[in-house]
Coordinates of C-alpha atoms and ligand atoms in Angstrom, one line a residue:
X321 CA 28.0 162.8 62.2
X322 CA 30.3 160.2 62.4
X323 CA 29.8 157.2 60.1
X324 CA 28.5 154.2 62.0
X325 CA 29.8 150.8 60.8
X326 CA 28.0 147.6 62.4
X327 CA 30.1 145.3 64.1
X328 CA 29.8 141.5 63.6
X329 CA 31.7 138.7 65.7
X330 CA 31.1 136.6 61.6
X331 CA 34.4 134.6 61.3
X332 CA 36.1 136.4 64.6
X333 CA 38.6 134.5 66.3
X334 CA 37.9 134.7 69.9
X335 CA 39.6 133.0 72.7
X336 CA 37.1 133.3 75.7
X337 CA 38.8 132.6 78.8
X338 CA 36.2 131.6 82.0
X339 CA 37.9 131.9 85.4
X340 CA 36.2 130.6 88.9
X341 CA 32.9 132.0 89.7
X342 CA 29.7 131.1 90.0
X343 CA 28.8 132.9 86.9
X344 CA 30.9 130.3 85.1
X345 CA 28.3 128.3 84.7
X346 CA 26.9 131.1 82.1
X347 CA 29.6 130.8 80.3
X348 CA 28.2 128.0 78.0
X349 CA 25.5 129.9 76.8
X350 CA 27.7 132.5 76.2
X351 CA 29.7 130.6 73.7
X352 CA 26.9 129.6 71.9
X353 CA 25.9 133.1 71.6
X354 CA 29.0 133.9 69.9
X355 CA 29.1 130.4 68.1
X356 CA 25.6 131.1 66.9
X357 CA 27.2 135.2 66.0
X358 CA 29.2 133.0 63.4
X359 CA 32.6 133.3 66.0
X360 CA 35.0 131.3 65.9
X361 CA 35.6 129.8 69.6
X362 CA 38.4 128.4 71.9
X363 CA 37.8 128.3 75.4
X364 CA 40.4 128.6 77.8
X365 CA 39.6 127.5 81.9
X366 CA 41.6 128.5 84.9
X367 CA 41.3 125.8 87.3
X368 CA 39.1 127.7 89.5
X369 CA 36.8 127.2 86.9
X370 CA 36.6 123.8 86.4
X371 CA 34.9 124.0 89.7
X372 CA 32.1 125.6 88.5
X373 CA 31.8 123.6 84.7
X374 CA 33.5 120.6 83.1
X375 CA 35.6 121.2 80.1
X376 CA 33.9 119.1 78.3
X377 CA 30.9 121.1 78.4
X378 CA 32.3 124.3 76.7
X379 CA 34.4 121.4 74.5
X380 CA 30.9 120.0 73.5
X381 CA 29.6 123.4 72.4
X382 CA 32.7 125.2 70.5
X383 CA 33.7 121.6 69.1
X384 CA 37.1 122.2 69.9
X385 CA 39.3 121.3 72.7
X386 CA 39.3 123.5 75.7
X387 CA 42.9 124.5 77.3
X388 CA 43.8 124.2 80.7
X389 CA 47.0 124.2 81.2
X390 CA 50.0 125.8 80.8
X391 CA 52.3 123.0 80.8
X392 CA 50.2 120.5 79.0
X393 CA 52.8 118.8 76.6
X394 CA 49.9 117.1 74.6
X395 CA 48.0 120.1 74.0
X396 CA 51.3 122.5 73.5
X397 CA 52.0 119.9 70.5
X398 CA 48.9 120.6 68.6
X399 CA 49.2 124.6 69.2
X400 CA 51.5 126.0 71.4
X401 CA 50.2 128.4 73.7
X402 CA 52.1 131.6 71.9
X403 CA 50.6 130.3 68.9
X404 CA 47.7 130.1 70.4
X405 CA 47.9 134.0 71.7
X406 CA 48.4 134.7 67.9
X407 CA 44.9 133.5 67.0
X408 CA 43.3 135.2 68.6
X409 CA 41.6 138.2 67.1
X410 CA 39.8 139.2 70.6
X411 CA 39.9 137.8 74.1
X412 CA 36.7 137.6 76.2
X413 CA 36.9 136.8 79.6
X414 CA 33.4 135.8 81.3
X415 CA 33.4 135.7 84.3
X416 CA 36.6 137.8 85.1
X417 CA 36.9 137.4 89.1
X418 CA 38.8 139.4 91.4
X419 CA 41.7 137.1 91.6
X420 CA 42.1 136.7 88.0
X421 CA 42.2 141.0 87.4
X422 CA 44.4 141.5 90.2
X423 CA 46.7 138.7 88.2
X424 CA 46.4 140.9 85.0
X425 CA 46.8 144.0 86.2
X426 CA 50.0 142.8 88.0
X427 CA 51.4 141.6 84.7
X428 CA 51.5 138.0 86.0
X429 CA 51.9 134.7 83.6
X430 CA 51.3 132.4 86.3
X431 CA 48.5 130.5 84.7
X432 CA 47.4 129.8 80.5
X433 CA 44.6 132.8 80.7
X434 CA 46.8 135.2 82.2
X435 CA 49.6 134.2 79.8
X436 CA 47.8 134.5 77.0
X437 CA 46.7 137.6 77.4
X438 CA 50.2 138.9 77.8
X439 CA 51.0 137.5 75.1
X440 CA 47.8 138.8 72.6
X441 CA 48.0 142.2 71.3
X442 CA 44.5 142.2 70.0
X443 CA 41.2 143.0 71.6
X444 CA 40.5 142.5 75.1
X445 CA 37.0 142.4 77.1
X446 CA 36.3 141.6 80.5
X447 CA 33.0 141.0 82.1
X448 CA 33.9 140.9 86.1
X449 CA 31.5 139.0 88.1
X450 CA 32.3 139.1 91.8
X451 CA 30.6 139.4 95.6
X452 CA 29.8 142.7 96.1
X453 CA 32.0 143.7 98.3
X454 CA 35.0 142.3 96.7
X455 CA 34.1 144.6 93.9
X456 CA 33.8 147.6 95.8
X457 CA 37.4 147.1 97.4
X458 CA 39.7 149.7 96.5
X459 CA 42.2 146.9 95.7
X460 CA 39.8 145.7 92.6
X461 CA 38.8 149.1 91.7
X462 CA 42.3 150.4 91.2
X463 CA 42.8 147.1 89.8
X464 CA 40.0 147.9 87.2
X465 CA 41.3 151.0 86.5
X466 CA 44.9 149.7 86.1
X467 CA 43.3 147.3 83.4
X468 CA 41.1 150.0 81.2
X469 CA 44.9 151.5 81.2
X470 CA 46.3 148.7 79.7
X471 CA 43.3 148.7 77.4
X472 CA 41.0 146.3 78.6
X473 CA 37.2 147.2 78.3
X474 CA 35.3 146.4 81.1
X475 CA 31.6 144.7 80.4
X476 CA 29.7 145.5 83.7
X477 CA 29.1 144.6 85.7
X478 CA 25.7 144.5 86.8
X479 CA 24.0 145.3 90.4
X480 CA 21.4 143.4 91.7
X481 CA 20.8 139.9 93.7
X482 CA 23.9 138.0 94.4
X483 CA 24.4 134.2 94.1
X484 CA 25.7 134.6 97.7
X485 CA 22.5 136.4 99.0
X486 CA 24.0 139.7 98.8
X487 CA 22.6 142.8 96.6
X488 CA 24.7 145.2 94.8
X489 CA 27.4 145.6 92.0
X490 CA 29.3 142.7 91.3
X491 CA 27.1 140.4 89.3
X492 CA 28.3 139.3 85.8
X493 CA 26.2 140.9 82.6
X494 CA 24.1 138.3 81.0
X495 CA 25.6 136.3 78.5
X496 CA 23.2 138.4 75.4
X497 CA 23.8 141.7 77.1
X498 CA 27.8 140.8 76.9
X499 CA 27.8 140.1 73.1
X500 CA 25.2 143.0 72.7
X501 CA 28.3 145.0 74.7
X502 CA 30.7 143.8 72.6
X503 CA 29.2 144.2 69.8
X504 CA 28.7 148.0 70.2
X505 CA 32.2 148.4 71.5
X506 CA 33.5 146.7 68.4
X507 CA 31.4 149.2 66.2
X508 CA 33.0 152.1 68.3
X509 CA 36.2 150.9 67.3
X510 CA 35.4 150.4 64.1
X511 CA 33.6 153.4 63.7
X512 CA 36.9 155.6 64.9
X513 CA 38.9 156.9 62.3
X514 CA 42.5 156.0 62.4
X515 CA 44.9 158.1 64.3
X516 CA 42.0 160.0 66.4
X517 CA 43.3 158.1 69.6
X518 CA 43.9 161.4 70.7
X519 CA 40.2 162.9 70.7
X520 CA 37.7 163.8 73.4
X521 CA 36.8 160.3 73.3
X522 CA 39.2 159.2 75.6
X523 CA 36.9 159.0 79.2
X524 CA 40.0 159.2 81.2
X525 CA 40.7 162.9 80.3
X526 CA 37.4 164.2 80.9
X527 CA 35.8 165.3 84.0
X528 CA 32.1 164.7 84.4
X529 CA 29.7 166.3 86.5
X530 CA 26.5 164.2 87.4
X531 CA 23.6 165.6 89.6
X532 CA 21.3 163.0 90.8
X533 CA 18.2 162.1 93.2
X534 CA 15.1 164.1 94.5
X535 CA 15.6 167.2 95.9
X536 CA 13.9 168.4 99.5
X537 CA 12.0 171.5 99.8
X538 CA 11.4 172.4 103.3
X539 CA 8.3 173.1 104.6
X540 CA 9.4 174.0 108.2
X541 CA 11.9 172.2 110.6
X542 CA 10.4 168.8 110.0
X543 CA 8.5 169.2 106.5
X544 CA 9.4 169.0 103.1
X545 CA 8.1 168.5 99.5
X546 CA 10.1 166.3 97.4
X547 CA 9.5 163.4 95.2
X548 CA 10.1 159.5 94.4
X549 CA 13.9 159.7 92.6
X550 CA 15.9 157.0 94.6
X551 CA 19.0 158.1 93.0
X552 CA 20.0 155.0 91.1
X553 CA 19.6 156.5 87.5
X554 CA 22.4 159.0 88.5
X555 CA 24.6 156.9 90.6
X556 CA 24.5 154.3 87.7
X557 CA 25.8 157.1 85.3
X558 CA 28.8 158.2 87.9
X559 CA 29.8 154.3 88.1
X560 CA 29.9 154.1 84.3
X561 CA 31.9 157.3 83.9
X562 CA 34.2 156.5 86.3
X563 CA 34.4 152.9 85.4
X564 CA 35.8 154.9 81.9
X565 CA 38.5 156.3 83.5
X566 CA 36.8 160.0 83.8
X567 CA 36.9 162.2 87.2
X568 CA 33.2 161.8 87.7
X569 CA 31.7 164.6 90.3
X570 CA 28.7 163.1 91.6
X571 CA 26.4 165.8 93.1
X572 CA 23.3 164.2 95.2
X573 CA 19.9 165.0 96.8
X574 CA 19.4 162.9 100.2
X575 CA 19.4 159.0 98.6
X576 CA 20.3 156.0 100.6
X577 CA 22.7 154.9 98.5
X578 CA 26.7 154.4 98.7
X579 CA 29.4 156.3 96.9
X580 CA 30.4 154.4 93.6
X581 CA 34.3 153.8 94.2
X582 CA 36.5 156.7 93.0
X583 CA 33.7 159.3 92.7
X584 CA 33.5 162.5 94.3
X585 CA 30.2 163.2 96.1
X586 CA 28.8 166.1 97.4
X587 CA 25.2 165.8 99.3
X588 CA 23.0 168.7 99.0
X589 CA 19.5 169.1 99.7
X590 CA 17.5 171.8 98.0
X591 CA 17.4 173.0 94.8
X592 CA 19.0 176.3 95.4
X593 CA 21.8 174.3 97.2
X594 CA 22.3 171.9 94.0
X595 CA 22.4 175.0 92.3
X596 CA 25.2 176.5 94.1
X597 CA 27.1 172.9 93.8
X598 CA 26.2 172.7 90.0
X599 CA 27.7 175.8 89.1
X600 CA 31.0 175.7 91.1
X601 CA 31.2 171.8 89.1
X602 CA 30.7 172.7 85.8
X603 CA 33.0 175.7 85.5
X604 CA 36.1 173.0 84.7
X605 CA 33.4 170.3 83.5
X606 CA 33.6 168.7 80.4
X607 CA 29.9 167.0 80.4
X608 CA 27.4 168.3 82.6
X609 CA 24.3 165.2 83.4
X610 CA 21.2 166.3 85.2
X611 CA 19.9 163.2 86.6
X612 CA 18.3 164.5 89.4
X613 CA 14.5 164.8 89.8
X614 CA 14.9 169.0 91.1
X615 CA 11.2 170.3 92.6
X616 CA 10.2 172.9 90.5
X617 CA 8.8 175.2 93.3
X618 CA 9.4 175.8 96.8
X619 CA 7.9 177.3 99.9
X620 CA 7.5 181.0 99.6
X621 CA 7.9 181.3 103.2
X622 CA 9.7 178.4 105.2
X623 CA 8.3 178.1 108.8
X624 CA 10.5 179.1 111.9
X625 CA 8.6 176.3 113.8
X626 CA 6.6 173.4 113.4
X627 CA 3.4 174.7 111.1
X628 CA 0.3 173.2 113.6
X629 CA -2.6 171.9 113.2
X630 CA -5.8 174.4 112.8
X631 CA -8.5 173.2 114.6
X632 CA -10.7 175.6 113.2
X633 CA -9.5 175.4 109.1
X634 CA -10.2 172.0 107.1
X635 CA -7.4 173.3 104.5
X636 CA -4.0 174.7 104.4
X637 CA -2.8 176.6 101.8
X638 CA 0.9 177.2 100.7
X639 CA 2.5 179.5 98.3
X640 CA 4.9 178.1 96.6
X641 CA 7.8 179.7 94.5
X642 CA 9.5 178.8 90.9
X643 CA 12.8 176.7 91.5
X644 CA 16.2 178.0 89.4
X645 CA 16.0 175.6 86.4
X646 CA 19.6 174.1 86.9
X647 CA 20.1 172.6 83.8
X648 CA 19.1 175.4 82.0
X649 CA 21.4 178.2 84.2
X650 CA 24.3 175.3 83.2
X651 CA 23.6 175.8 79.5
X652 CA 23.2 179.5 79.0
X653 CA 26.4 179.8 79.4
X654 CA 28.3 180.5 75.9
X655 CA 28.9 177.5 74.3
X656 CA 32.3 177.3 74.2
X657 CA 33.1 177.9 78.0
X658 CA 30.5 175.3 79.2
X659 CA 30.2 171.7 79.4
X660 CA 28.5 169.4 77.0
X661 CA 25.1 169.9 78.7
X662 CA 22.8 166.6 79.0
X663 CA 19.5 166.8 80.6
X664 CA 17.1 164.0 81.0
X665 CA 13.4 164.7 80.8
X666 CA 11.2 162.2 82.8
X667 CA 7.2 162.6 81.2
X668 CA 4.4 160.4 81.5
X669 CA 3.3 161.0 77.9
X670 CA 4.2 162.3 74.6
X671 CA 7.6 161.3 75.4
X672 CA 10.2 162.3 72.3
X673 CA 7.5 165.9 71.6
X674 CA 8.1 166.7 75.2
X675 CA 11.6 165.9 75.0
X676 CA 12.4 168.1 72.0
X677 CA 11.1 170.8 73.5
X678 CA 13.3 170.6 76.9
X679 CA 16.1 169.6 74.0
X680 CA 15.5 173.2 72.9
X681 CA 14.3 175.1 75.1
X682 CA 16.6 174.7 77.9
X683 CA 19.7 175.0 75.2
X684 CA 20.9 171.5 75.8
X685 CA 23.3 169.3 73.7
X686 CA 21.6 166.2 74.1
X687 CA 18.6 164.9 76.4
X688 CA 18.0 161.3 77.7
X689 CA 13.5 160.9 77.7
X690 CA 12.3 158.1 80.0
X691 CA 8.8 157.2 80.1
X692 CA 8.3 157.6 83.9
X693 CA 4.4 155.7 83.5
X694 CA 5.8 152.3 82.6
X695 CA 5.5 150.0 85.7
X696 CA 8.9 148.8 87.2
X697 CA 10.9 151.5 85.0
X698 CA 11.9 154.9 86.0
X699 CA 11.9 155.9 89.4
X700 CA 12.6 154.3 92.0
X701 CA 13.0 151.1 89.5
X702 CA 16.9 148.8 88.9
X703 CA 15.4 149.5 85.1
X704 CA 14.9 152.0 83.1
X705 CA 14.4 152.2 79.2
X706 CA 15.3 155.4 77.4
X707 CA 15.2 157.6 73.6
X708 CA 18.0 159.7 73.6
X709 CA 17.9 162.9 71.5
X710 CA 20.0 165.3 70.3
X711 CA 20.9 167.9 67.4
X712 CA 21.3 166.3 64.3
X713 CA 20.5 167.9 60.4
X714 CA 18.1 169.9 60.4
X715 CA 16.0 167.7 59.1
X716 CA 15.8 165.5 61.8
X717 CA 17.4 165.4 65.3
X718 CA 20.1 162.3 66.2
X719 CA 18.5 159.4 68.2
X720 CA 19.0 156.6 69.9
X721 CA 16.3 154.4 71.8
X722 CA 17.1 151.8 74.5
X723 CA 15.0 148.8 75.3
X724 CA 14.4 148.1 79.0
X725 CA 17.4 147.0 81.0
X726 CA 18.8 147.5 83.9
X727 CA 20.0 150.6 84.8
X728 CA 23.8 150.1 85.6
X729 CA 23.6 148.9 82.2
X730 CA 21.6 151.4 80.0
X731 CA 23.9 154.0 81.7
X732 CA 27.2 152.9 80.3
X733 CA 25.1 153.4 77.0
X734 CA 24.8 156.7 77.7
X735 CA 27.7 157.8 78.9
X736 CA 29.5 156.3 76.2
X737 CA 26.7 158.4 73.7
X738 CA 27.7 161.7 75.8
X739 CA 31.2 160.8 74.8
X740 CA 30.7 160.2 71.2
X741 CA 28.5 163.6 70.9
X742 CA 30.6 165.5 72.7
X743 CA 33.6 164.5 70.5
X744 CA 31.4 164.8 67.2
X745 CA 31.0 168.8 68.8
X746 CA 34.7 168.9 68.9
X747 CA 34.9 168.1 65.4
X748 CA 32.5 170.3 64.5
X749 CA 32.5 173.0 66.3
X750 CA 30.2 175.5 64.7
X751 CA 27.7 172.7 64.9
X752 CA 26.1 174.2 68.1
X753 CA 22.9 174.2 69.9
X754 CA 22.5 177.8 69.2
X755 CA 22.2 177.1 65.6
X756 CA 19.8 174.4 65.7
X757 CA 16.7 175.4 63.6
X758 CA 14.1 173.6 65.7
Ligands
PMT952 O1 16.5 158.5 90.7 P1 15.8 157.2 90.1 O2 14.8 156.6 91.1 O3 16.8 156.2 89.6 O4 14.9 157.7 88.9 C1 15.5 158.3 87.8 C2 14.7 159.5 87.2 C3 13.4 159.0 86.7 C4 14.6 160.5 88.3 C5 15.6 160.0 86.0 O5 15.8 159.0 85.0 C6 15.0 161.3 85.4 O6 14.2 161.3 84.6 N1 15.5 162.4 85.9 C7 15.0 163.8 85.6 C8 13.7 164.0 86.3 C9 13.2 165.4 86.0 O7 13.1 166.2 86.9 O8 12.8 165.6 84.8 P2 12.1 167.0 84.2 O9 11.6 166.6 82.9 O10 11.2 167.6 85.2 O11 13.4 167.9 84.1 C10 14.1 168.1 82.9 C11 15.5 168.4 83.1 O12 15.7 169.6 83.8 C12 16.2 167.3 84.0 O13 17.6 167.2 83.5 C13 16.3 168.0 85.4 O14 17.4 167.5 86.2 C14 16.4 169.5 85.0 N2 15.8 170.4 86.0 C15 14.5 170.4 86.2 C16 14.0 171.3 87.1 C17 14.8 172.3 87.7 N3 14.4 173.2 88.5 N4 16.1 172.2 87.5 C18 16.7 171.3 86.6 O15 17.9 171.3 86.4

C-alpha cells in the first residue's frame, strides 16, 4: 500500500478567486474555513462578483486587501499582479461560473482572475457552481474537460435544489465539503511518488464500466418484479468518472434519469440482458462498478398473456428462478484479463461481515457496503454514506468509511479510491484477489 501523507492548508498560500454567482455569497465562509485551516488568504473578485458580495467583506475576514482589478495602479504598486501570481502556492476558485471556465479554458487574460491563473504554475481547484442547464451544455462540459487537461481539478459540483428554482447538477459544493476536497486532493498529490505521472492513475486513460438501477423481471406483458434503485448511486459514479477524464460506459436498468454529459448509456431491462451488456463492456474495461440493484430471481415461466384473476384461488404462486450473479461472471475471469472489479453490497445489517463475504466470495477487488436501513440514505435517497473494503495484509482488509453526504459527492470519493487501488494492483501485481487468505 501506498504511504498516505495528510494534507494540511497550515501556512498555504492561496489566492481564492470568487467570480459572479449566487454562490458567491458562500465564499466568506469559505475563507474563513481556510483562514481558520491556518491558510494564508488573498481574495481576488471578478466584477461579476461584487454583485453578489462587497469586497470589503472577504477584506474584513482575510485581513488583507481584496484585488479587483487589473489595471489598478494603487494596488499594482503594493504587489504587482505577476508578483502576485508568484505567491501563490494554490489557486481556489469558488464559485467558478460558466463564463469564467469558458474564459480559462480559452486561454483568455481579459480580467485579474483569469490572468492570474495564467500566470501561476502552481495548484489549481475549481468549484463550478452554475444553473443546471448551463452546466449540462456541451459548451461547459467540453469546457470542463478542456480545463482537467490543463490541470485544473474540478470540486463538484453538487446536484440538488437550485437558487433559481431548478433541480439538478450545477450547485456549488459547500464551503467544508470544498476544503474537505481539497484537502484529500492535496494528500493524493502528496501521497504520489515523483515521476509516477505516468501510472494507472491518470482517469483520462481508463475506461470505466458502471451498471446502475433496478432491474425488471417480467411477470407477463404488463408485470414485473423489480425493486426501489432510482439509479442515482450509479449515475453519480459515471458523472464523477467522466468528470476525471475517463470513457465512462454507463449501463442502466429503466431509471428516469438523464445521461451525465459525455457518457455512454446503454438501457437494458432484465438481468440476463445486463448480463449480455456487462460482458461485451468489460472485455476492454479497465474498472468494472456494479451499482445496480440486479433481482436475484426471475419468473420460471414468463406469461404469453396477461396472468388473470382466479375467481376461485385466494393465492398465486410463482416459481421463480436464480438470476446470473453479474458481478461475480465479471470477476471469474483471470485476473489479469479483467477489469478491476468493484461491487457494492447494499444490507440492512451486519454491514462490513456481510460485505467481506460478497468481497470474497464473488472474487472482487474492492466492494463499496451501504447501510440500505438508514432513513433518507441508500435508495432512492440524494445521500448515501458508505465503508469501502478491499484486500489489504492479511491481517486486516483496506478501508475506508464515508460519513453521509450527498451522493454526487461520496461518488467522486470512490471513484477516485477505484483509481488509487487499481493503480496500487498495477504496482503490485501478484497482490491479487486470488491470493487473499480471507
Ligand atoms: O439506485 P439508488 O436509488 O441510488 O440506490 C443505490 C443502491 C442502494 C442501489 C446502491 O448503492 C447499491 O447498494 N447497489 C447494489 C445493490 C445490490 O443489489 O446489492 P447486493 O448486495 O444484493 O449485491 C451485491 C453485488 O452483486 C452488487 O454489486 C450487485 O450489483 C451485484 N449483483 C447482485 C445480484 C446479481 N444477480 N448480479 C449482480 O451483479
Amino acid at each position: 500500500m501506498s504511504q498516505h501523507t495528510q494534507a494540511s492548508l497550515m501556512g498555504k498560500r492561496i489566492l481564492l478567486g470568487i467570480s459572479g454567482g449566487i454562490a458567491a455569497y458562500k465564499s466568506a465562509h469559505l475563507a474563513r474555513l481556510l483562514k481558520k485551516a491556518g491558510a494564508e488568504v488573498r481574495v481576488v473578485m471578478t466584477e461579476g462578483a461584487q454583485a453578489f458580495i462587497a469586497p470589503l467583506t472577504l477584506q474584513a475576514l482575510t485581513g488583507e486587501p481584496v484585488r479587483t482589478s487589473l489595471l489598478d495602479p494603487e494596488a499594482e504598486a503594493g504587489m504587482g499582479h505577476i508578483e502576485l501570481a508568484r505567491w501563490a502556492e494554490l489557486i481556489l476558485i469558488a464559485p467558478a461560473t460558466a463564463d469564467l471556465m469558458a474564459r480559462l479554458a480559452q486561454g483568455q487574460a481579459d480580467d485579474l482572475l483569469t490572468t492570474l491563473c495564467l500566470a501561476n504554475d502552481a495548484q489549481w481547484f475549481m468549484a463550478p457552481a452554475m444553473n443546471q442547464a448551463m452546466w449540462r451544455h456541451p459548451a461547459t462540459l467540453e469546457n470542463a474537460r478542456r480545463l482537467q487537461g490543463y490541470g485544473w481539478h474540478l470540486l463538484g459540483p453538487d446536484a440538488g435544489d437550485q437558487a433559481c428554482g431548478d433541480v439538478g447538477p450545477g450547485r456549488m459544493l459547500e464551503p467544508e465539503a470544498i476544503v474537505n476536497e481539497l484537502l484529500d486532493r492535496l494528500t493524493d498529490t502528496a501521497s504520489k511518488p515523483s515521476g509516477s505521472a505516468q501510472q494507472a492513475t491518470d482517469a483520462a486513460e481508463l475506461t470505466i464500466t458502471i451498471t446502475a438501477g433496478p432491474t425488471r423481471e417480467p411477470l407477463d406483458p404488463v408485470r414485473y418484479l423489480s425493486n426501489h434503485s432510482s439509479g442515482k448511486m450509479g449515475f453519480a459514479l459515471a458523472q464523477a468518472a467522466a468528470e476525471r477524464g475517463a470513457r465512462v460506459r454507463l449501463i442502466s436498468g429503466p431509471v428516469a434519469l438523464e445521461t451525465p454529459p459525455g457518457v455512454e448509456r446503454v438501457d437494458v431491462e432484465s438481468a440476463q440482458e445486463m448480463l449480455a451488456a456487462a460482458q461485451k463492456a468489460a472485455v476492454d474495461s479497465d474498472i468494472f462498478i456494479g451499482c445496480a440493484a440486479v433481482a436475484d430471481y426471475r419468473a420460471e415461466q414468463v406469461a404469453e398473456h396477461k396472468i388473470k384473476k382466479s375467481s376461485d384461488e385466494d393465492a398465486l404462486t410463482l416459481r421463480l428462478i436464480k438470476n446470473p450473479d453479474i458481478i461475480a461472471r465479471i470477476a471469474e475471469n483471470a485476473v489479469n484479463s479483467r477489469p478491476f472489479v468493484v461491487g457494492f453490497a447494499a444490507e440492512t445489517r451486519d454491514l462490513e461481515r456481510y460485505a467481506l463475504d460478497k468481497l470474497t466470495r464473488k472474487q472482487l477487488d474492492m466492494i463499496v457496503a451501504n447501510d440500505v436501513s438508514q432513513p433518507g440514505l441508500g435508495f432512492g435517497a440524494d445521500k448515501n454514506a458508505a465503508l469501502l473494503l478491499w484486500h489489504g495484509s492479511e491481517a486486516a482488509p483496506g478501508r475506508l468509511e464515508l460519513s453521509p453526504q450527498p451522493k454526487t459527492i461520496l461518488a467522486a470519493r470512490i471513484i477516485d479510491t477505484a483509481i488509487k487501488r487499481l493503480s496500487a494492483t498495477d504496482e503490485h501485481p501478484s497482490c491479487t484477489s486470488s491470493q487473499v487468505t480471507r
